[in-house]
Short mmCIF file of C-alpha atoms in Angstrom, two decimals:
data_model
loop_
_atom_site.label_atom_id
_atom_site.label_comp_id
_atom_site.label_asym_id
_atom_site.label_seq_id
_atom_site.Cartn_x
_atom_site.Cartn_y
_atom_site.Cartn_z
CA UNK A 22 -2.90 -7.60 -5.78
CA UNK A 23 -4.42 -8.55 -2.46
CA UNK A 24 -5.12 -6.72 0.78
CA UNK A 25 -4.01 -7.44 4.32
CA UNK A 26 -6.03 -6.93 7.49
CA UNK A 27 -3.45 -4.30 8.50
CA UNK A 28 -4.36 -2.11 5.52
CA UNK A 29 -1.30 -2.98 3.44
CA UNK A 30 -1.25 -3.83 -0.24
CA UNK A 31 1.07 -6.55 -1.49
CA UNK A 32 1.45 -7.86 -5.02
CA UNK A 33 0.29 -11.35 -5.85
CA UNK A 34 3.20 -13.73 -6.42
CA UNK A 35 3.81 -17.45 -6.70
CA UNK A 36 3.47 -17.54 -2.90
CA UNK A 37 0.87 -14.81 -2.32
CA UNK A 38 -2.19 -15.82 -4.29
CA UNK A 39 -4.93 -13.27 -5.07
CA UNK A 40 -7.90 -13.36 -2.76
CA UNK A 41 -11.08 -14.75 -4.26
CA UNK A 42 -14.68 -14.53 -3.18
CA UNK A 43 -18.05 -15.93 -4.23
CA UNK A 44 -21.22 -14.23 -3.01
CA UNK A 45 -24.79 -15.44 -3.11
CA UNK A 46 -27.64 -13.04 -2.31
CA UNK A 47 -31.42 -13.32 -2.08
CA UNK A 48 -33.48 -10.15 -1.91
CA UNK A 49 -37.05 -8.87 -1.89
CA UNK A 50 -37.92 -5.36 -3.13
CA UNK A 51 -41.28 -3.59 -2.96
CA UNK A 52 -42.56 -0.01 -3.35
CA UNK A 53 -45.58 1.51 -1.66
CA UNK A 54 -47.83 4.57 -2.11
CA UNK A 55 -47.14 5.12 -5.80
CA UNK A 56 -43.39 4.60 -5.40
CA UNK A 57 -43.08 7.18 -2.64
CA UNK A 58 -41.83 4.51 -0.24
CA UNK A 59 -39.14 2.07 -1.37
CA UNK A 60 -38.21 -0.98 0.72
CA UNK A 61 -35.90 -3.95 0.38
CA UNK A 62 -34.57 -6.89 2.37
CA UNK A 63 -31.52 -8.85 1.25
CA UNK A 64 -29.77 -11.90 2.68
CA UNK A 65 -26.25 -12.76 1.59
CA UNK A 66 -23.48 -15.28 2.06
CA UNK A 67 -19.90 -14.75 0.90
CA UNK A 68 -17.21 -17.44 0.77
CA UNK A 69 -13.59 -16.22 0.69
CA UNK A 70 -10.40 -18.04 -0.29
CA UNK A 71 -6.69 -17.22 -0.12
CA UNK A 72 -7.14 -14.91 2.85
CA UNK A 73 -3.93 -13.53 4.36
CA UNK A 74 -2.93 -12.85 7.95
CA UNK A 75 0.36 -12.47 9.75
CA UNK A 76 1.35 -15.69 11.48
CA UNK A 77 1.37 -16.03 15.26
CA UNK A 78 5.18 -15.74 15.34
CA UNK A 79 5.50 -12.73 13.00
CA UNK A 80 7.87 -10.12 14.44
CA UNK A 81 7.90 -7.42 11.75
CA UNK A 82 11.64 -7.63 11.16
CA UNK A 83 12.54 -5.70 7.99
CA UNK A 84 15.40 -8.16 7.35
CA UNK A 85 12.88 -11.00 6.89
CA UNK A 86 11.01 -11.47 3.62
CA UNK A 87 7.45 -10.37 4.44
CA UNK A 88 6.02 -13.33 2.52
CA UNK A 89 7.65 -15.65 5.06
CA UNK A 90 5.57 -14.09 7.83
CA UNK A 91 2.21 -14.63 6.16
CA UNK A 92 -0.17 -17.48 6.76
CA UNK A 93 -3.10 -18.35 4.52
CA UNK A 94 -6.63 -19.52 5.11
CA UNK A 95 -10.26 -18.97 4.22
CA UNK A 96 -13.23 -17.03 5.49
CA UNK A 97 -16.89 -16.39 5.12
CA UNK A 98 -19.35 -13.59 5.75
CA UNK A 99 -23.08 -13.72 6.19
CA UNK A 100 -25.76 -11.23 7.07
CA UNK A 101 -28.93 -9.35 6.23
CA UNK A 102 -29.49 -5.85 4.85
CA UNK A 103 -32.65 -3.81 5.42
CA UNK A 104 -33.49 -0.60 3.56
CA UNK A 105 -36.42 1.83 3.54
CA UNK A 106 -36.54 5.11 1.63
CA UNK A 107 -38.99 7.98 1.22
CA UNK A 108 -38.19 9.29 -2.26
CA UNK A 109 -40.68 12.14 -2.73
CA UNK A 110 -42.12 15.08 -0.82
CA UNK A 111 -40.76 17.94 1.25
CA UNK A 112 -39.30 15.42 3.66
CA UNK A 113 -37.23 12.60 2.22
CA UNK A 114 -34.50 10.25 3.32
CA UNK A 115 -33.69 6.66 4.07
CA UNK A 116 -32.70 4.18 6.74
CA UNK A 117 -30.25 1.38 6.02
CA UNK A 118 -29.30 -1.34 8.51
CA UNK A 119 -26.98 -4.32 8.14
CA UNK A 120 -26.63 -7.24 10.55
CA UNK A 121 -23.50 -9.21 9.66
CA UNK A 122 -20.90 -11.75 10.77
CA UNK A 123 -17.42 -12.09 9.25
CA UNK A 124 -15.23 -15.07 10.16
CA UNK A 125 -11.78 -16.40 9.28
CA UNK A 126 -10.30 -19.87 9.57
CA UNK A 127 -6.52 -20.42 9.38
CA UNK A 128 -4.78 -23.72 10.19
CA UNK A 129 -1.94 -21.84 11.94
CA UNK A 130 -4.03 -19.31 13.90
CA UNK A 131 -6.23 -19.87 16.94
CA UNK A 132 -5.48 -23.61 16.90
CA UNK A 133 -7.23 -23.91 13.55
CA UNK A 134 -10.55 -22.75 14.99
CA UNK A 135 -12.66 -20.01 13.41
CA UNK A 136 -12.26 -16.47 14.72
CA UNK A 137 -13.88 -13.14 14.01
CA UNK A 138 -12.22 -11.09 11.28
CA UNK A 139 -10.93 -7.59 11.94
CA UNK A 140 -13.65 -6.16 9.71
CA UNK A 141 -16.47 -7.94 11.55
CA UNK A 142 -19.16 -5.35 12.29
CA UNK A 143 -22.24 -6.81 13.89
CA UNK A 144 -24.36 -3.69 13.38
CA UNK A 145 -24.14 -0.97 10.74
CA UNK A 146 -26.83 1.72 10.71
CA UNK A 147 -27.26 4.82 8.54
CA UNK A 148 -30.12 7.32 8.88
CA UNK A 149 -30.37 10.15 6.35
CA UNK A 150 -33.03 12.88 6.54
CA UNK A 151 -33.58 15.84 4.21
CA UNK A 152 -36.23 18.53 4.55
CA UNK A 153 -37.11 21.27 2.07
CA UNK A 154 -38.21 24.27 4.15
CA UNK A 155 -39.01 26.37 1.10
CA UNK A 156 -37.73 26.94 -2.43
CA UNK A 157 -34.55 28.49 -1.02
CA UNK A 158 -33.68 26.50 2.11
CA UNK A 159 -32.99 22.80 2.61
CA UNK A 160 -31.61 21.09 5.70
CA UNK A 161 -30.25 17.59 6.18
CA UNK A 162 -29.05 15.34 8.97
CA UNK A 163 -27.10 12.08 8.72
CA UNK A 164 -26.50 9.70 11.62
CA UNK A 165 -24.07 6.80 11.31
CA UNK A 166 -23.53 3.99 13.82
CA UNK A 167 -21.30 0.95 13.46
CA UNK A 168 -20.01 -1.70 15.81
CA UNK A 169 -16.32 -1.21 16.57
CA UNK A 170 -13.72 -3.16 14.61
CA UNK A 171 -11.82 -6.01 16.18
CA UNK A 172 -8.12 -6.10 16.92
CA UNK A 173 -5.55 -8.09 18.86
CA UNK A 174 -4.08 -6.61 22.04
CA UNK A 175 -1.60 -7.95 24.60
CA UNK A 176 -2.96 -9.63 27.72
CA UNK A 177 0.34 -9.42 29.63
CA UNK A 178 4.02 -8.53 29.25
CA UNK A 179 7.39 -9.36 30.72
CA UNK A 180 10.77 -7.66 30.85
CA UNK A 181 13.97 -9.08 29.39
CA UNK A 182 16.70 -6.80 30.70
CA UNK A 183 15.42 -3.40 29.44
CA UNK A 184 13.22 -4.68 26.60
CA UNK A 185 9.47 -5.20 26.94
CA UNK A 186 7.93 -8.37 25.46
CA UNK A 187 4.18 -8.61 25.02
CA UNK A 188 2.04 -11.74 25.28
CA UNK A 189 -0.93 -11.39 22.95
CA UNK A 190 -4.39 -12.85 23.41
CA UNK A 191 -6.39 -14.75 20.83
CA UNK A 192 -6.65 -13.22 17.38
CA UNK A 193 -9.04 -10.26 17.25
CA UNK A 194 -10.34 -10.89 20.75
CA UNK A 195 -10.67 -7.16 21.54
CA UNK A 196 -13.40 -4.96 20.11
CA UNK A 197 -12.99 -1.21 19.72
CA UNK A 198 -15.78 1.07 20.97
CA UNK A 199 -18.68 1.69 18.56
CA UNK A 200 -18.27 4.31 15.84
CA UNK A 201 -21.01 6.92 15.55
CA UNK A 202 -21.43 10.53 14.48
CA UNK A 203 -24.02 13.09 13.36
CA UNK A 204 -23.53 15.31 10.30
CA UNK A 205 -25.69 18.35 9.60
CA UNK A 206 -26.11 20.22 6.32
CA UNK A 207 -27.70 23.49 5.22
CA UNK A 208 -28.23 24.48 1.60
CA UNK A 209 -29.38 27.87 0.32
CA UNK A 210 -30.47 27.95 -3.32
CA UNK A 211 -30.14 31.19 -5.27
CA UNK A 212 -32.84 31.33 -7.95
CA UNK A 213 -32.69 33.62 -11.00
CA UNK A 214 -34.86 36.73 -10.67
CA UNK A 215 -35.93 36.64 -14.31
CA UNK A 216 -36.73 33.79 -16.63
CA UNK A 217 -34.16 33.25 -19.34
CA UNK A 218 -33.76 30.83 -22.19
CA UNK A 219 -31.15 29.04 -20.11
CA UNK A 220 -32.03 29.07 -16.43
CA UNK A 221 -29.52 28.17 -13.77
CA UNK A 222 -29.40 28.06 -9.99
CA UNK A 223 -26.58 28.34 -7.50
CA UNK A 224 -26.31 26.60 -4.15
CA UNK A 225 -24.48 27.72 -1.04
CA UNK A 226 -23.86 24.71 1.20
CA UNK A 227 -22.63 24.59 4.79
CA UNK A 228 -21.89 21.27 6.49
CA UNK A 229 -21.13 20.37 10.08
CA UNK A 230 -19.22 17.09 10.35
CA UNK A 231 -19.47 15.14 13.62
CA UNK A 232 -21.77 17.73 15.18
CA UNK A 233 -21.52 16.44 18.77
CA UNK A 234 -17.73 15.94 18.56
CA UNK A 235 -17.67 12.20 19.06
CA UNK A 236 -14.09 10.98 19.58
CA UNK A 237 -14.14 7.77 17.56
CA UNK A 238 -10.97 5.69 18.10
CA UNK A 239 -9.12 4.76 14.92
CA UNK A 240 -6.57 2.53 16.63
CA UNK A 241 -5.27 1.73 20.11
CA UNK A 242 -1.75 1.19 21.36
CA UNK A 243 -0.26 -0.18 24.54
CA UNK A 244 2.03 1.96 26.69
CA UNK A 245 3.96 0.45 29.58
CA UNK A 246 4.40 3.22 32.13
CA UNK A 247 7.18 3.43 34.70
#
């Protein structure tokens, strides 16, 4: 099977070939302070073949064989990943950051010129912190930030009798707002009062997802008002 940029799965056929990718990576890893601090830097390049997009003239008509609306090309992705982790102690956690570019090139899209893929995310940052207050209480905080995905939106429209027709801009020209959120966690550990041959502990965990109520857009749509 192969995936489409619009989050659909289609089976591979004589026409729809499976997507293929080759990735090359070069990394450097080093620990400090008796393995308390772990660090790494990695550079990568990925070459992609048999990529699938809807053609410029695709209309989404259910009477048309969907394979006839596909166009095929190639792509590549390149970037760098940075990671630092504190693995021991009352306070622990890590920071991971990725700087990346993801491109596509289709003979029948964007006049054959390269364009940014939908999944292109220039920046991707994760910060995870955990603190052990005492033998019973632990708290954690996770912050996530990512550049918004790209999509294609209309740049104008015209009316044909009562039907609206959109004129779309270049492929993936529009970028959604950045995605970010903060998650908080609290864990209370119940320890056994007496030592037994088989000791066990129980945890009570409470999590707060998206603590500051960030309204991250998942998709956008165009509405022509009267």
